[in-house]
Amino acid sequence: MLPSIDSQVLVAVGLAALATYSLRFGGLLLAARFPKTGRFRQGMDALPGALLFSLVIPGLVSEGGWGILAGGLTALVVWRTRNTFLAMLAGMLVIFLSRN
Amino acid sequence: MKSEFFRGAKANVPVAASAMAYGSVFGVLASQKGLTWLDLMFMNSTVFAGAAQFVMVDMWSEHLPVIAMALATFVINLRYLLIGASLESLFTGKSFLHKACMMHLVADENWAVTMREKRYGRATSWFLFGGGVFLYLSWSFGSVAGLLGGGSISDPQKYALDFAFPAVFTALAVGLWRGKSDILPWLVSGGLAMLSYHYLPGKWYIVIGGLGGAIVAMLKTSDEDSAEKEATHVAQH
């Protein structure tokens, strides 16, 4: 009943997993050697927001005017209610309406 | 520890819901490429990175391009180097083994939820891990359901399910906003992200945009004490 995993799948997925884990753990270990004060720290503190923002922007813009509207509404809802799920639904509703 | 684990899981409910929806789409694609549920679960458990898994399944064929797949995964997941680095302060004083175990289930989603929690000074490594486990279960459930159901959601785009991710990450980004000092770094990262998105393949735009924003923040003259601003921000919530 149990399907077996092909050996080439084991190797391909295994290598991909190794690459991904090295990045995750490597980043953490590397950061231990970073300076804890000054300009470098200032940059590291700004990194999470900048990273998440660059992840979001192309996704919104590629959806056109509706995408920007949906993003704006999502931001407004989470800012006023602190409810991430509600904000997500609000954004999805805008896109749903724009496509139907 | 246990309560932190469950608090983390609970905080990840919104992102896990979108991961499950997205996972079902992924499962449908995987079924079209002939993956078994075991292949899929093996990939979910070892790679555990949505975007990279989509690309791997896209490259799936009779003879797997092993090296190309590993390289593509590495490039797409380069952002995890930055994500890992940004989690450093969460793990101060923890053992090597603790770090090694907790870091495997770090995805964009539970990382973003944890960073937002960190702004309020309440994030712990168990919070991160609880979110990771919950996310792993949701992603796995969604993808296996999609694989076995073979297209039960025939047209996910019609229902804006593909927009669940941009929407949920937008909401999380709002939680990371630190005030006026972020305006310039975020403008630069958004601009760089758009440029890289158009001209470069894969997920380079996240790495380049994120680094660009951080570098701008690094170069800015800090006439105001950032630690003090942090304190007032936390006090507001």
mmCIF file of C-alpha atoms in Angstrom, chain A residues 9-93:
data_model
loop_
_atom_site.group_PDB
_atom_site.id
_atom_site.type_symbol
_atom_site.label_atom_id
_atom_site.label_comp_id
_atom_site.label_asym_id
_atom_site.label_seq_id
_atom_site.Cartn_x
_atom_site.Cartn_y
_atom_site.Cartn_z
ATOM 1 C CA VAL A 9 13.692 11.766 -5.730
ATOM 2 C CA LEU A 10 15.585 11.073 -2.501
ATOM 3 C CA VAL A 11 18.716 12.704 -3.920
ATOM 4 C CA ALA A 12 16.986 15.687 -5.592
ATOM 5 C CA VAL A 13 14.747 16.552 -2.655
ATOM 6 C CA GLY A 14 17.525 15.773 -0.180
ATOM 7 C CA LEU A 15 19.915 18.220 -1.847
ATOM 8 C CA ALA A 16 17.246 20.910 -2.031
ATOM 9 C CA ALA A 17 16.497 20.361 1.656
ATOM 10 C CA LEU A 18 20.185 20.609 2.535
ATOM 11 C CA ALA A 19 20.502 23.868 0.587
ATOM 12 C CA THR A 20 17.461 25.335 2.348
ATOM 13 C CA TYR A 21 18.471 24.266 5.850
ATOM 14 C CA SER A 22 22.036 25.561 5.378
ATOM 15 C CA LEU A 23 20.627 28.975 4.535
ATOM 16 C CA ARG A 24 18.239 29.022 7.511
ATOM 17 C CA PHE A 25 20.756 27.829 10.080
ATOM 18 C CA GLY A 26 23.717 29.520 8.395
ATOM 19 C CA GLY A 27 22.014 32.906 8.608
ATOM 20 C CA LEU A 28 21.422 32.449 12.329
ATOM 21 C CA LEU A 29 25.010 31.347 13.030
ATOM 22 C CA LEU A 30 26.469 34.082 10.853
ATOM 23 C CA ALA A 31 24.480 36.753 12.688
ATOM 24 C CA ALA A 32 26.157 35.799 15.984
ATOM 25 C CA ARG A 33 29.343 37.355 14.569
ATOM 26 C CA PHE A 34 27.659 40.599 13.580
ATOM 27 C CA PRO A 35 28.328 43.778 15.585
ATOM 28 C CA LYS A 36 25.609 44.407 18.164
ATOM 29 C CA THR A 37 25.799 48.194 18.107
ATOM 30 C CA GLY A 38 26.220 51.085 15.721
ATOM 31 C CA ARG A 39 25.317 51.386 12.071
ATOM 32 C CA PHE A 40 25.360 47.710 11.296
ATOM 33 C CA ARG A 41 22.855 47.049 14.039
ATOM 34 C CA GLN A 42 20.736 49.910 12.734
ATOM 35 C CA GLY A 43 20.589 48.128 9.364
ATOM 36 C CA MET A 44 19.838 44.731 10.871
ATOM 37 C CA ASP A 45 16.969 46.242 12.865
ATOM 38 C CA ALA A 46 15.459 47.630 9.675
ATOM 39 C CA LEU A 47 15.928 44.364 7.779
ATOM 40 C CA PRO A 48 12.722 42.462 8.760
ATOM 41 C CA GLY A 49 10.385 45.256 7.667
ATOM 42 C CA ALA A 50 12.334 45.947 4.464
ATOM 43 C CA LEU A 51 12.413 42.245 3.621
ATOM 44 C CA LEU A 52 8.691 41.758 4.151
ATOM 45 C CA PHE A 53 7.858 44.944 2.278
ATOM 46 C CA SER A 54 9.857 43.840 -0.783
ATOM 47 C CA LEU A 55 8.106 40.478 -0.634
ATOM 48 C CA VAL A 56 4.704 42.185 -0.708
ATOM 49 C CA ILE A 57 5.038 45.064 -3.196
ATOM 50 C CA PRO A 58 5.453 43.223 -6.538
ATOM 51 C CA GLY A 59 2.517 40.956 -5.658
ATOM 52 C CA LEU A 60 0.255 43.955 -5.125
ATOM 53 C CA VAL A 61 1.492 46.018 -8.059
ATOM 54 C CA SER A 62 1.270 43.136 -10.540
ATOM 55 C CA GLU A 63 -2.439 42.971 -9.690
ATOM 56 C CA GLY A 64 -2.806 46.553 -10.983
ATOM 57 C CA GLY A 65 -4.957 49.267 -9.439
ATOM 58 C CA TRP A 66 -7.154 46.686 -7.736
ATOM 59 C CA GLY A 67 -4.105 45.111 -6.118
ATOM 60 C CA ILE A 68 -2.979 48.434 -4.675
ATOM 61 C CA LEU A 69 -6.513 49.125 -3.461
ATOM 62 C CA ALA A 70 -6.694 45.650 -1.894
ATOM 63 C CA GLY A 71 -3.303 46.165 -0.229
ATOM 64 C CA GLY A 72 -4.377 49.561 1.093
ATOM 65 C CA LEU A 73 -7.618 48.163 2.512
ATOM 66 C CA THR A 74 -5.762 45.226 4.090
ATOM 67 C CA ALA A 75 -3.333 47.636 5.749
ATOM 68 C CA LEU A 76 -6.171 49.861 6.951
ATOM 69 C CA VAL A 77 -8.145 46.949 8.431
ATOM 70 C CA VAL A 78 -5.173 45.476 10.284
ATOM 71 C CA TRP A 79 -4.149 48.908 11.530
ATOM 72 C CA ARG A 80 -7.617 49.615 12.941
ATOM 73 C CA THR A 81 -8.567 46.136 14.182
ATOM 74 C CA ARG A 82 -5.204 44.346 14.736
ATOM 75 C CA ASN A 83 -6.975 41.334 13.201
ATOM 76 C CA THR A 84 -4.740 39.759 10.550
ATOM 77 C CA PHE A 85 -7.334 37.274 9.346
ATOM 78 C CA LEU A 86 -10.031 39.902 8.875
ATOM 79 C CA ALA A 87 -7.535 42.090 7.022
ATOM 80 C CA MET A 88 -6.581 39.217 4.729
ATOM 81 C CA LEU A 89 -10.251 38.524 3.916
ATOM 82 C CA ALA A 90 -10.860 42.213 3.189
ATOM 83 C CA GLY A 91 -8.010 42.243 0.686
ATOM 84 C CA MET A 92 -9.151 39.005 -0.927
ATOM 85 C CA LEU A 93 -12.711 40.332 -1.192
#
